PDB file of C-alpha atoms in Angstrom:
ATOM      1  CA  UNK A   1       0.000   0.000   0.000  1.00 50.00           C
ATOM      2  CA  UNK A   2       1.464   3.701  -0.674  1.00 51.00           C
ATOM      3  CA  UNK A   3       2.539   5.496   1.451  1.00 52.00           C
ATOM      4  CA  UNK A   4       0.498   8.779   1.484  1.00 48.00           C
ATOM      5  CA  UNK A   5       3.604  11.092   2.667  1.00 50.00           C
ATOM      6  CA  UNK A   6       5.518  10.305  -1.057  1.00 51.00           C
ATOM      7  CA  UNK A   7       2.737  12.074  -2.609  1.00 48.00           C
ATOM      8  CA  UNK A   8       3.966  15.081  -0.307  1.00 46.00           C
ATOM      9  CA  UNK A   9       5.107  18.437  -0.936  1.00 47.00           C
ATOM     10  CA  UNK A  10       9.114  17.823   0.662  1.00 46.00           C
ATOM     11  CA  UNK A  11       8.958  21.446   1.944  1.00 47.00           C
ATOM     12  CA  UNK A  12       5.972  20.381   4.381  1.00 47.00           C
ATOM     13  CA  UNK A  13       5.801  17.485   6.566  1.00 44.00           C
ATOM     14  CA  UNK A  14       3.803  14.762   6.495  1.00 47.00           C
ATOM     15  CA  UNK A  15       2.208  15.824   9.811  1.00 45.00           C
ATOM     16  CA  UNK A  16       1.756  19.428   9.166  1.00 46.00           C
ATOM     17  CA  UNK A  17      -2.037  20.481   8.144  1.00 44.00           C
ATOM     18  CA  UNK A  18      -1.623  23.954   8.131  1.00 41.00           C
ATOM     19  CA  UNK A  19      -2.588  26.276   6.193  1.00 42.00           C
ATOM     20  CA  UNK A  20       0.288  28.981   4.762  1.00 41.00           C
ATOM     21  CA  UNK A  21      -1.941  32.371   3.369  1.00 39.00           C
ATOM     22  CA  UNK A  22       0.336  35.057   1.428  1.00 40.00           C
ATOM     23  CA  UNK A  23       1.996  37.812   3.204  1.00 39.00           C
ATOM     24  CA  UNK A  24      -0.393  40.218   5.058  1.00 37.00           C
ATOM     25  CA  UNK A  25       1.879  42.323   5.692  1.00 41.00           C
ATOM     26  CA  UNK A  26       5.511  44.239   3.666  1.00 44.00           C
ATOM     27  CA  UNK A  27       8.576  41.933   4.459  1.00 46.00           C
ATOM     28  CA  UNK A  28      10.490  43.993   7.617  1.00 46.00           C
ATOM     29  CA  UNK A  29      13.243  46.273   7.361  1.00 44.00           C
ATOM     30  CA  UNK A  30      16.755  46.428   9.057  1.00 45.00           C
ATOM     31  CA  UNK A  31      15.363  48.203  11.685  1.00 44.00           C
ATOM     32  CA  UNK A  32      12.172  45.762  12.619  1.00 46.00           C
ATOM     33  CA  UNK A  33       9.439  47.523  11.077  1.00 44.00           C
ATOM     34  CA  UNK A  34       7.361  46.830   8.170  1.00 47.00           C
ATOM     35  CA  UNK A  35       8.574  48.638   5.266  1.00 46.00           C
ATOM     36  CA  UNK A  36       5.702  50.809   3.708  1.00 50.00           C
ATOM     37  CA  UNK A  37       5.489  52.410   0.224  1.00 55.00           C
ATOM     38  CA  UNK A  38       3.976  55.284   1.133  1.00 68.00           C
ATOM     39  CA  UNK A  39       1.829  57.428  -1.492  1.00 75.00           C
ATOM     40  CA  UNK A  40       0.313  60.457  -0.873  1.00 73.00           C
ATOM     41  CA  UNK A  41      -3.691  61.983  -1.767  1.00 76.00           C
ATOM     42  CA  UNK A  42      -5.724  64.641  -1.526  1.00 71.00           C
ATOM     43  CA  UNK A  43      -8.487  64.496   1.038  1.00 68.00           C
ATOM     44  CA  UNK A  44     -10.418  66.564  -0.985  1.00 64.00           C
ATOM     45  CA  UNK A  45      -9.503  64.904  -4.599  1.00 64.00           C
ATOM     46  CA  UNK A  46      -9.045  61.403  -3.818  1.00 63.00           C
ATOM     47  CA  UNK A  47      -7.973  60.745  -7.662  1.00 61.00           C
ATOM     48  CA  UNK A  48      -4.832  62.470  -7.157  1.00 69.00           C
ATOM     49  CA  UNK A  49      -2.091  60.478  -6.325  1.00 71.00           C
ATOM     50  CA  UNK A  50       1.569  61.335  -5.631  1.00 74.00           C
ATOM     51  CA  UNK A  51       4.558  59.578  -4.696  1.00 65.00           C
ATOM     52  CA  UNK A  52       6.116  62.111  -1.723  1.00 63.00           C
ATOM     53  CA  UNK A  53       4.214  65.179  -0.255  1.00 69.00           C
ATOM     54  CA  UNK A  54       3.697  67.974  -2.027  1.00 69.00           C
ATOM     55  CA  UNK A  55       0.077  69.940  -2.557  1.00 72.00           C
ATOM     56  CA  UNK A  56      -2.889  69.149  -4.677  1.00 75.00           C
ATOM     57  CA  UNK A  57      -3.064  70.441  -8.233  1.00 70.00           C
ATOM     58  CA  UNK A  58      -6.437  70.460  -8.168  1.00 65.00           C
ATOM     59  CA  UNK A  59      -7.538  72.859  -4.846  1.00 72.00           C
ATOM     60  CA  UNK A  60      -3.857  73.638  -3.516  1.00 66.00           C
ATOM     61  CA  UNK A  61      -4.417  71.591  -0.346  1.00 68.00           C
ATOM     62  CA  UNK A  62      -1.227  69.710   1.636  1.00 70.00           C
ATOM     63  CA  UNK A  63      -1.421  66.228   0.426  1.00 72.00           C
ATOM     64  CA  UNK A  64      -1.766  63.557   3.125  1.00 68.00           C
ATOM     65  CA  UNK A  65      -0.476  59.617   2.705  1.00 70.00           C
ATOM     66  CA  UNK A  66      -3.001  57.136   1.972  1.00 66.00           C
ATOM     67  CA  UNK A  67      -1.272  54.608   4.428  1.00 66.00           C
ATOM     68  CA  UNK A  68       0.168  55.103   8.224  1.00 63.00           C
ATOM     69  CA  UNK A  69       2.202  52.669   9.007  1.00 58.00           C
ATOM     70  CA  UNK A  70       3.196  51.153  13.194  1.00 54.00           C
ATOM     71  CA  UNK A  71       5.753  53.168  14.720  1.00 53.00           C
ATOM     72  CA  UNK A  72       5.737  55.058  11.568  1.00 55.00           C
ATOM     73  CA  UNK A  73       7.790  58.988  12.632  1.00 57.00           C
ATOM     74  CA  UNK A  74       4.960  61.791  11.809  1.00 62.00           C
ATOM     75  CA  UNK A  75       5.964  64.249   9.525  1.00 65.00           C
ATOM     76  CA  UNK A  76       5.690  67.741  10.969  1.00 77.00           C
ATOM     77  CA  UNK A  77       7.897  69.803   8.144  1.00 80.00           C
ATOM     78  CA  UNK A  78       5.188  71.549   6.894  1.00 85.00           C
ATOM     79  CA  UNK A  79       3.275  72.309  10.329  1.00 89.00           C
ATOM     80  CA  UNK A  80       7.060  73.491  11.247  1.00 92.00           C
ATOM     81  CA  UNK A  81       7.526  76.047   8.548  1.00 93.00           C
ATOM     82  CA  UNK A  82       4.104  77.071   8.757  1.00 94.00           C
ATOM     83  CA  UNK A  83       4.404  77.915  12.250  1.00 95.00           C
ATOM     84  CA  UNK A  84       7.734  79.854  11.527  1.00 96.00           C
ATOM     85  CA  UNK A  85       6.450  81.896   8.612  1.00 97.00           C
ATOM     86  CA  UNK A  86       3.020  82.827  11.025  1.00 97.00           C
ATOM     87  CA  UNK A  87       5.194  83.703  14.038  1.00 97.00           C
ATOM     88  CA  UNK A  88       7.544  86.618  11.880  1.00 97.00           C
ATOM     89  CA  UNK A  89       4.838  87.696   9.667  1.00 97.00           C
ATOM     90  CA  UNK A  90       2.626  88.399  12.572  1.00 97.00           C
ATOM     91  CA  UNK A  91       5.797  90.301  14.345  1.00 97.00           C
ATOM     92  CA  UNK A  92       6.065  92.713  11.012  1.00 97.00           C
ATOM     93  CA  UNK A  93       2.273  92.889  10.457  1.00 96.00           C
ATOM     94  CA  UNK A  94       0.874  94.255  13.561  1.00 96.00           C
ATOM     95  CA  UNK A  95       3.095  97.406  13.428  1.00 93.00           C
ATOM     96  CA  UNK A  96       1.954  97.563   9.878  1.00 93.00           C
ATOM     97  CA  UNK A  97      -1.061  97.283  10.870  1.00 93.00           C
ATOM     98  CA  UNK A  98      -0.126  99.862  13.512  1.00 89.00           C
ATOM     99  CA  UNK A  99       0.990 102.381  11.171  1.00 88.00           C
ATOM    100  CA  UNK A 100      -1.445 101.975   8.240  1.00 86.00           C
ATOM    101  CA  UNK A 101      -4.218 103.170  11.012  1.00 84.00           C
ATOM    102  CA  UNK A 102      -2.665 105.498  12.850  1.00 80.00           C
ATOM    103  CA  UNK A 103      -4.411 108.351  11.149  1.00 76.00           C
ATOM    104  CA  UNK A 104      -7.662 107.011  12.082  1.00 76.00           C
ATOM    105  CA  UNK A 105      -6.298 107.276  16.129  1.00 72.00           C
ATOM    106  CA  UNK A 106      -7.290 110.042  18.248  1.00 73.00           C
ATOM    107  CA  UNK A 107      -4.516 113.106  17.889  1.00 68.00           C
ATOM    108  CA  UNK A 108      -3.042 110.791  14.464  1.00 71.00           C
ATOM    109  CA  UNK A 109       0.591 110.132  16.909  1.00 69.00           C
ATOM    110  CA  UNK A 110       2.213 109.226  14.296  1.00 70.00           C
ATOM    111  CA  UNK A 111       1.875 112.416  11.949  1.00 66.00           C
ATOM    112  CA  UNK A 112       4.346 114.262  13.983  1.00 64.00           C
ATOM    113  CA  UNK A 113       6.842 111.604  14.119  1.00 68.00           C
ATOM    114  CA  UNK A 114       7.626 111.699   9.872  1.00 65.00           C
ATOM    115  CA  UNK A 115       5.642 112.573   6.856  1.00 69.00           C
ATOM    116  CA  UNK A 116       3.278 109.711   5.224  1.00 71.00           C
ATOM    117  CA  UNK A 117       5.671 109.609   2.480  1.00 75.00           C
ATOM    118  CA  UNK A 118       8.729 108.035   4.280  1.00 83.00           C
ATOM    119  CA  UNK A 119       5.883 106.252   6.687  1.00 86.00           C
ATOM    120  CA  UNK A 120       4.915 104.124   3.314  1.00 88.00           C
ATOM    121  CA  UNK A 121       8.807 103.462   2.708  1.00 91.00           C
ATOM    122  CA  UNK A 122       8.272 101.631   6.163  1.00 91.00           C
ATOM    123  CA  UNK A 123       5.417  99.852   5.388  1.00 93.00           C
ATOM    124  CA  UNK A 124       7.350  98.623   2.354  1.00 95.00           C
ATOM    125  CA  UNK A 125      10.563  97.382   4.576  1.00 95.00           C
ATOM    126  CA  UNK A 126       7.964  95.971   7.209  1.00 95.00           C
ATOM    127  CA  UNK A 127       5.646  94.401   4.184  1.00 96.00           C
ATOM    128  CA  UNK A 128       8.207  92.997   2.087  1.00 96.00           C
ATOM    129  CA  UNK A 129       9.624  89.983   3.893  1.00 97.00           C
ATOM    130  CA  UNK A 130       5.820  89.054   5.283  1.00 97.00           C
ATOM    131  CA  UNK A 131       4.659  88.745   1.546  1.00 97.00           C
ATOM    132  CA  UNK A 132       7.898  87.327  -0.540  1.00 96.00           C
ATOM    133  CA  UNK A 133       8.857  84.467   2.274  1.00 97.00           C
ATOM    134  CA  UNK A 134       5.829  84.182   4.454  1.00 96.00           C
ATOM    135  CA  UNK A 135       3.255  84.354   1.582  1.00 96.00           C
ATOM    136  CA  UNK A 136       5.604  82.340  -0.695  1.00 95.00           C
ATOM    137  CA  UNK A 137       3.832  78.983  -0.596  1.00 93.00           C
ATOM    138  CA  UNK A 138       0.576  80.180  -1.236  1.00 95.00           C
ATOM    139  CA  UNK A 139       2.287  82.463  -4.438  1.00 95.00           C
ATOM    140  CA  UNK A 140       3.010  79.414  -5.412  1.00 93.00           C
ATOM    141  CA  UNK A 141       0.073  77.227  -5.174  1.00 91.00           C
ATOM    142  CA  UNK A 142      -1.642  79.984  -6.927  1.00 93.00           C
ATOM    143  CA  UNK A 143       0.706  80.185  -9.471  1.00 93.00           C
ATOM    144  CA  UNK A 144       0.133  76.395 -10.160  1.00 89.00           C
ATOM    145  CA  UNK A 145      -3.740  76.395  -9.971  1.00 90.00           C
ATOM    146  CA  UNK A 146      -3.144  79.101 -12.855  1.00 91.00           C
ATOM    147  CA  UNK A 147      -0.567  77.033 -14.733  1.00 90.00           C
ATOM    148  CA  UNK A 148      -2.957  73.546 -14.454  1.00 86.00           C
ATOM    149  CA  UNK A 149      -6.487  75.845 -15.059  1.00 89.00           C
ATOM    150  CA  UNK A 150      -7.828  74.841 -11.675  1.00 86.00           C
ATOM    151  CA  UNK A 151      -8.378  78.054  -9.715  1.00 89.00           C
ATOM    152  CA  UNK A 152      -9.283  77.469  -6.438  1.00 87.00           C
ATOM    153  CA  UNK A 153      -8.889  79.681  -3.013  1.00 89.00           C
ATOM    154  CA  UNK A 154      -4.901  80.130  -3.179  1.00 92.00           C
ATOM    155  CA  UNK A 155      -5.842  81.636  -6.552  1.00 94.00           C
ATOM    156  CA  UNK A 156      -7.579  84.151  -4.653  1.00 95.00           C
ATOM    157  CA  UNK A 157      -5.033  84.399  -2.193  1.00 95.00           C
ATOM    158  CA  UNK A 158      -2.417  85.122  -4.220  1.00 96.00           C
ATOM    159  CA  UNK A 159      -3.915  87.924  -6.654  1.00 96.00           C
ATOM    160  CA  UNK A 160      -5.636  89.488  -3.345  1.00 96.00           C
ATOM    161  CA  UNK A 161      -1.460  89.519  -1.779  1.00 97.00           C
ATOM    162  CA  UNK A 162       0.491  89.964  -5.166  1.00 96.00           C
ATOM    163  CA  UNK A 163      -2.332  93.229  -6.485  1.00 96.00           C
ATOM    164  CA  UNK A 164      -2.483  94.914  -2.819  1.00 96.00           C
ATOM    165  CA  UNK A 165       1.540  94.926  -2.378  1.00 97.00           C
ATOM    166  CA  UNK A 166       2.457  95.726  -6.218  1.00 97.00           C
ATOM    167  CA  UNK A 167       0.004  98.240  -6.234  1.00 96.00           C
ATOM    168  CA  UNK A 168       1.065  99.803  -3.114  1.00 95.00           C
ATOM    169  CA  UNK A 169       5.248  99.766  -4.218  1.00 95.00           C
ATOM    170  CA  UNK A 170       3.853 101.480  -7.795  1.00 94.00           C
ATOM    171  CA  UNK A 171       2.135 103.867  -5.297  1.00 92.00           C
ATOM    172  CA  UNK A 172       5.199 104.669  -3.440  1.00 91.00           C
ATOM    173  CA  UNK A 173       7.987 104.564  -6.056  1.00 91.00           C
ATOM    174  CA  UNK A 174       5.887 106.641  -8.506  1.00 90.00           C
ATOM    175  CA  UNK A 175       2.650 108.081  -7.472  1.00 88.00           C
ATOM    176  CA  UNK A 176       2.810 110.528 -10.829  1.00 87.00           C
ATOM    177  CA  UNK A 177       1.812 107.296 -12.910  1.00 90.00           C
ATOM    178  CA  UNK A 178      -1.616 107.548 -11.397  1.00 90.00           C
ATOM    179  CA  UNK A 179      -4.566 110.098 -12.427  1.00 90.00           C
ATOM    180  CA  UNK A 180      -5.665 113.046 -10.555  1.00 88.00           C
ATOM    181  CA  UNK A 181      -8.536 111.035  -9.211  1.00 87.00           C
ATOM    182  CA  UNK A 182      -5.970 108.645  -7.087  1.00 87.00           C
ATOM    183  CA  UNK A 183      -4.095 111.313  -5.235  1.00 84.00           C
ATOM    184  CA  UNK A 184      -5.007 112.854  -2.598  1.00 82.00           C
ATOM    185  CA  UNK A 185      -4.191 116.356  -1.255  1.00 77.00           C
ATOM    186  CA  UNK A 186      -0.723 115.868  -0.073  1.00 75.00           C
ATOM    187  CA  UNK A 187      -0.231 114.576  -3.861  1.00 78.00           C
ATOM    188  CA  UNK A 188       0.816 110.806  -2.633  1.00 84.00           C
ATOM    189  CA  UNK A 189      -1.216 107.750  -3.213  1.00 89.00           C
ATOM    190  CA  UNK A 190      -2.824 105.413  -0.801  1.00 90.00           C
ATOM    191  CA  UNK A 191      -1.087 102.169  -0.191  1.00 92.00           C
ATOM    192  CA  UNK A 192      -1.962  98.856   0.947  1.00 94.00           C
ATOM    193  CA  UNK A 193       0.891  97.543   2.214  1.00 95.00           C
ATOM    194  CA  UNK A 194      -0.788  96.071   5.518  1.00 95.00           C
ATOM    195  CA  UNK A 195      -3.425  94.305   3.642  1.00 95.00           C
ATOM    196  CA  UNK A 196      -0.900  92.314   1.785  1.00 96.00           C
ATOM    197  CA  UNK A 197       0.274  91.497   5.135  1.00 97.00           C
ATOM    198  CA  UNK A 198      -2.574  91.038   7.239  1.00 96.00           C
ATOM    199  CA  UNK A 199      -3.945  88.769   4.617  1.00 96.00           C
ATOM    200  CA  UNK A 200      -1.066  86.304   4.492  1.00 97.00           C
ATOM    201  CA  UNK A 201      -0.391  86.501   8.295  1.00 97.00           C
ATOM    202  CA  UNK A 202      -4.700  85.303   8.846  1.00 97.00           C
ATOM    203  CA  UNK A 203      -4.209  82.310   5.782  1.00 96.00           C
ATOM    204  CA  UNK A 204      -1.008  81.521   7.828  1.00 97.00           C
ATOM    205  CA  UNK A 205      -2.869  80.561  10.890  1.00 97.00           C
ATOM    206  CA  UNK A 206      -5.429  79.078   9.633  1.00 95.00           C
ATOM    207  CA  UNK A 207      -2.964  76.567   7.804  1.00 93.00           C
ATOM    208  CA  UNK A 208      -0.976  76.276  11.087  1.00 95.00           C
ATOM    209  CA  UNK A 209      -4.814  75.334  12.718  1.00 94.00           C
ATOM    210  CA  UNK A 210      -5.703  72.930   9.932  1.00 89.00           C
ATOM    211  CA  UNK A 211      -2.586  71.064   9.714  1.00 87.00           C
ATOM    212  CA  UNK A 212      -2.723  71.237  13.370  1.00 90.00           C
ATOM    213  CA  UNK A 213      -6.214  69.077  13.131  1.00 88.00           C
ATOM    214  CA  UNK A 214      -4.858  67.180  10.801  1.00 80.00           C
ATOM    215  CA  UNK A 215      -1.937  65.921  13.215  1.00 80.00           C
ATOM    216  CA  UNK A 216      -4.247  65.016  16.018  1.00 83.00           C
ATOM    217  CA  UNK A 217      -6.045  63.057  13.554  1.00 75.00           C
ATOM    218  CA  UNK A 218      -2.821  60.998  12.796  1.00 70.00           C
ATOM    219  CA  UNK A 219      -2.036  60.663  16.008  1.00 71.00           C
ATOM    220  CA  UNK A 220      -5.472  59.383  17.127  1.00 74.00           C
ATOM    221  CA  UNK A 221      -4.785  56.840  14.137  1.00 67.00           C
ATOM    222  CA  UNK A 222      -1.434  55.823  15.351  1.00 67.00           C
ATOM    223  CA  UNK A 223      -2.414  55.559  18.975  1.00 70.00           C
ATOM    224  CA  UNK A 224      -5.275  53.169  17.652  1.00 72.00           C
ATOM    225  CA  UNK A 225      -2.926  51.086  15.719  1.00 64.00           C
ATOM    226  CA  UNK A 226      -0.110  50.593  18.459  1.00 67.00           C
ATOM    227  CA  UNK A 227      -3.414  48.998  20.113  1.00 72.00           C
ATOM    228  CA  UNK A 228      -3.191  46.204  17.673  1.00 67.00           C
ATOM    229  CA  UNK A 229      -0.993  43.304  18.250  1.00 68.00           C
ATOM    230  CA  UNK A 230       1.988  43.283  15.780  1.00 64.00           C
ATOM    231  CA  UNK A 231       1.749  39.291  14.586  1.00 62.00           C
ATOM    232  CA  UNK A 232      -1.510  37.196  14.665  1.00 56.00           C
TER     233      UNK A 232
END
């Protein structure tokens, strides 16, 4: 009579009725932990599909990753640099901000200090680094929405920053470019640096907030997955 073990596979024994399923899981890296290829999406435009961070074509939103792996490290770079950029351009906007209404304050303080024109050269220096570095990501989101004909808010964003502090440096390089009708009786223009500003400096905190949401979200997903056993 055979002998049922020759029909055998030789890399199982004849005892062993187990049942091997496929991998559920990426084979582990040096370092123990299961290596994940991570892509990234937009959780607005779930079609969109990237291979590292980077922000969606489509509405200009931080991309997130579709996958979060055990003991994965949380990326905070952007959350970083947003907080940085909010910090200094709310340091040079509120005495901008200062400035730009100081006529409207009882006894105008500030009129006896220097004249408006040199006043706007300060609003310049003060506006200049708040809209070329702290505005620069959403410049260029905008620009890109533009590019891929997908406007969307940074669109917004960035013509409502780039139109109030061009306008504004036109004004105070050359107010004799304008007509009659934009001057007023001291023969200067009125400028907008603090706008520029005071735009950028409230999109900068509400990025800072969202992304800020967006981490305790992660985290309330990594806390539930360190829950889980590691191996079945």
């Amino acid at each position: 009579m055979p002998n049922p073990c020759d029909h055998v596979d030789h890399n199982h024994s004849c005892g062993d009725h187990s049942h091997h399923s496929p991998k559920a899981h990426n084979d582990p890296t040096p370092d123990g932990t299961d290596a994940v290829d991570t892509s990234y999406t937009c959780p607005m435009h779930s079609e969109v599909r990237s291979s590292g961070p980077g922000s969606c074509p489509s509405c200009g939103m931080a991309l997130e990753p579709t996958r979060i792996a055990v003991g994965e490290e949380k990326n905070d770079g952007e959350l970083r640099s947003m907080t940085r950029r909010l910090w200094v351009s709310a340091m040079l906007a509120l005495p901008l901000f200062v400035i730009a209404m100081s006529d409207l304050l009882p006894g105008r303080p500030l009129a006896a200090l220097a004249d408006r024109r040199w006043m706007a050269w300060v609003e310049a220096a003060l506006a200049t680094p708040v809209v070329l570095w702290g505005a620069q990501p959403f410049l260029v989101r905008g620009w890109q929405s533009i590019k891929n004909r997908s406007p969307n808010m940074f669109t917004l964003i960035a013509l409502g920053i780039s139109v109030a502090y061009l306008f504004s440096l036109v004004a105070a390089l050359a107010p004799s470019l304008f007509p009659p009708s934009f001057l007023l009786a001291s023969g200067r223009v009125v400028v907008y640096f603090e706008a520029a500003a005071v735009i950028t400096t409230l999109v900068l905190l509400g990025q800072v907030l969202e992304l800020r949401a967006r981490r305790r979200t992660g985290d309330a997903i990594r806390a539930l997955l360190n829950l889980a056993p590691q191996h079945a």
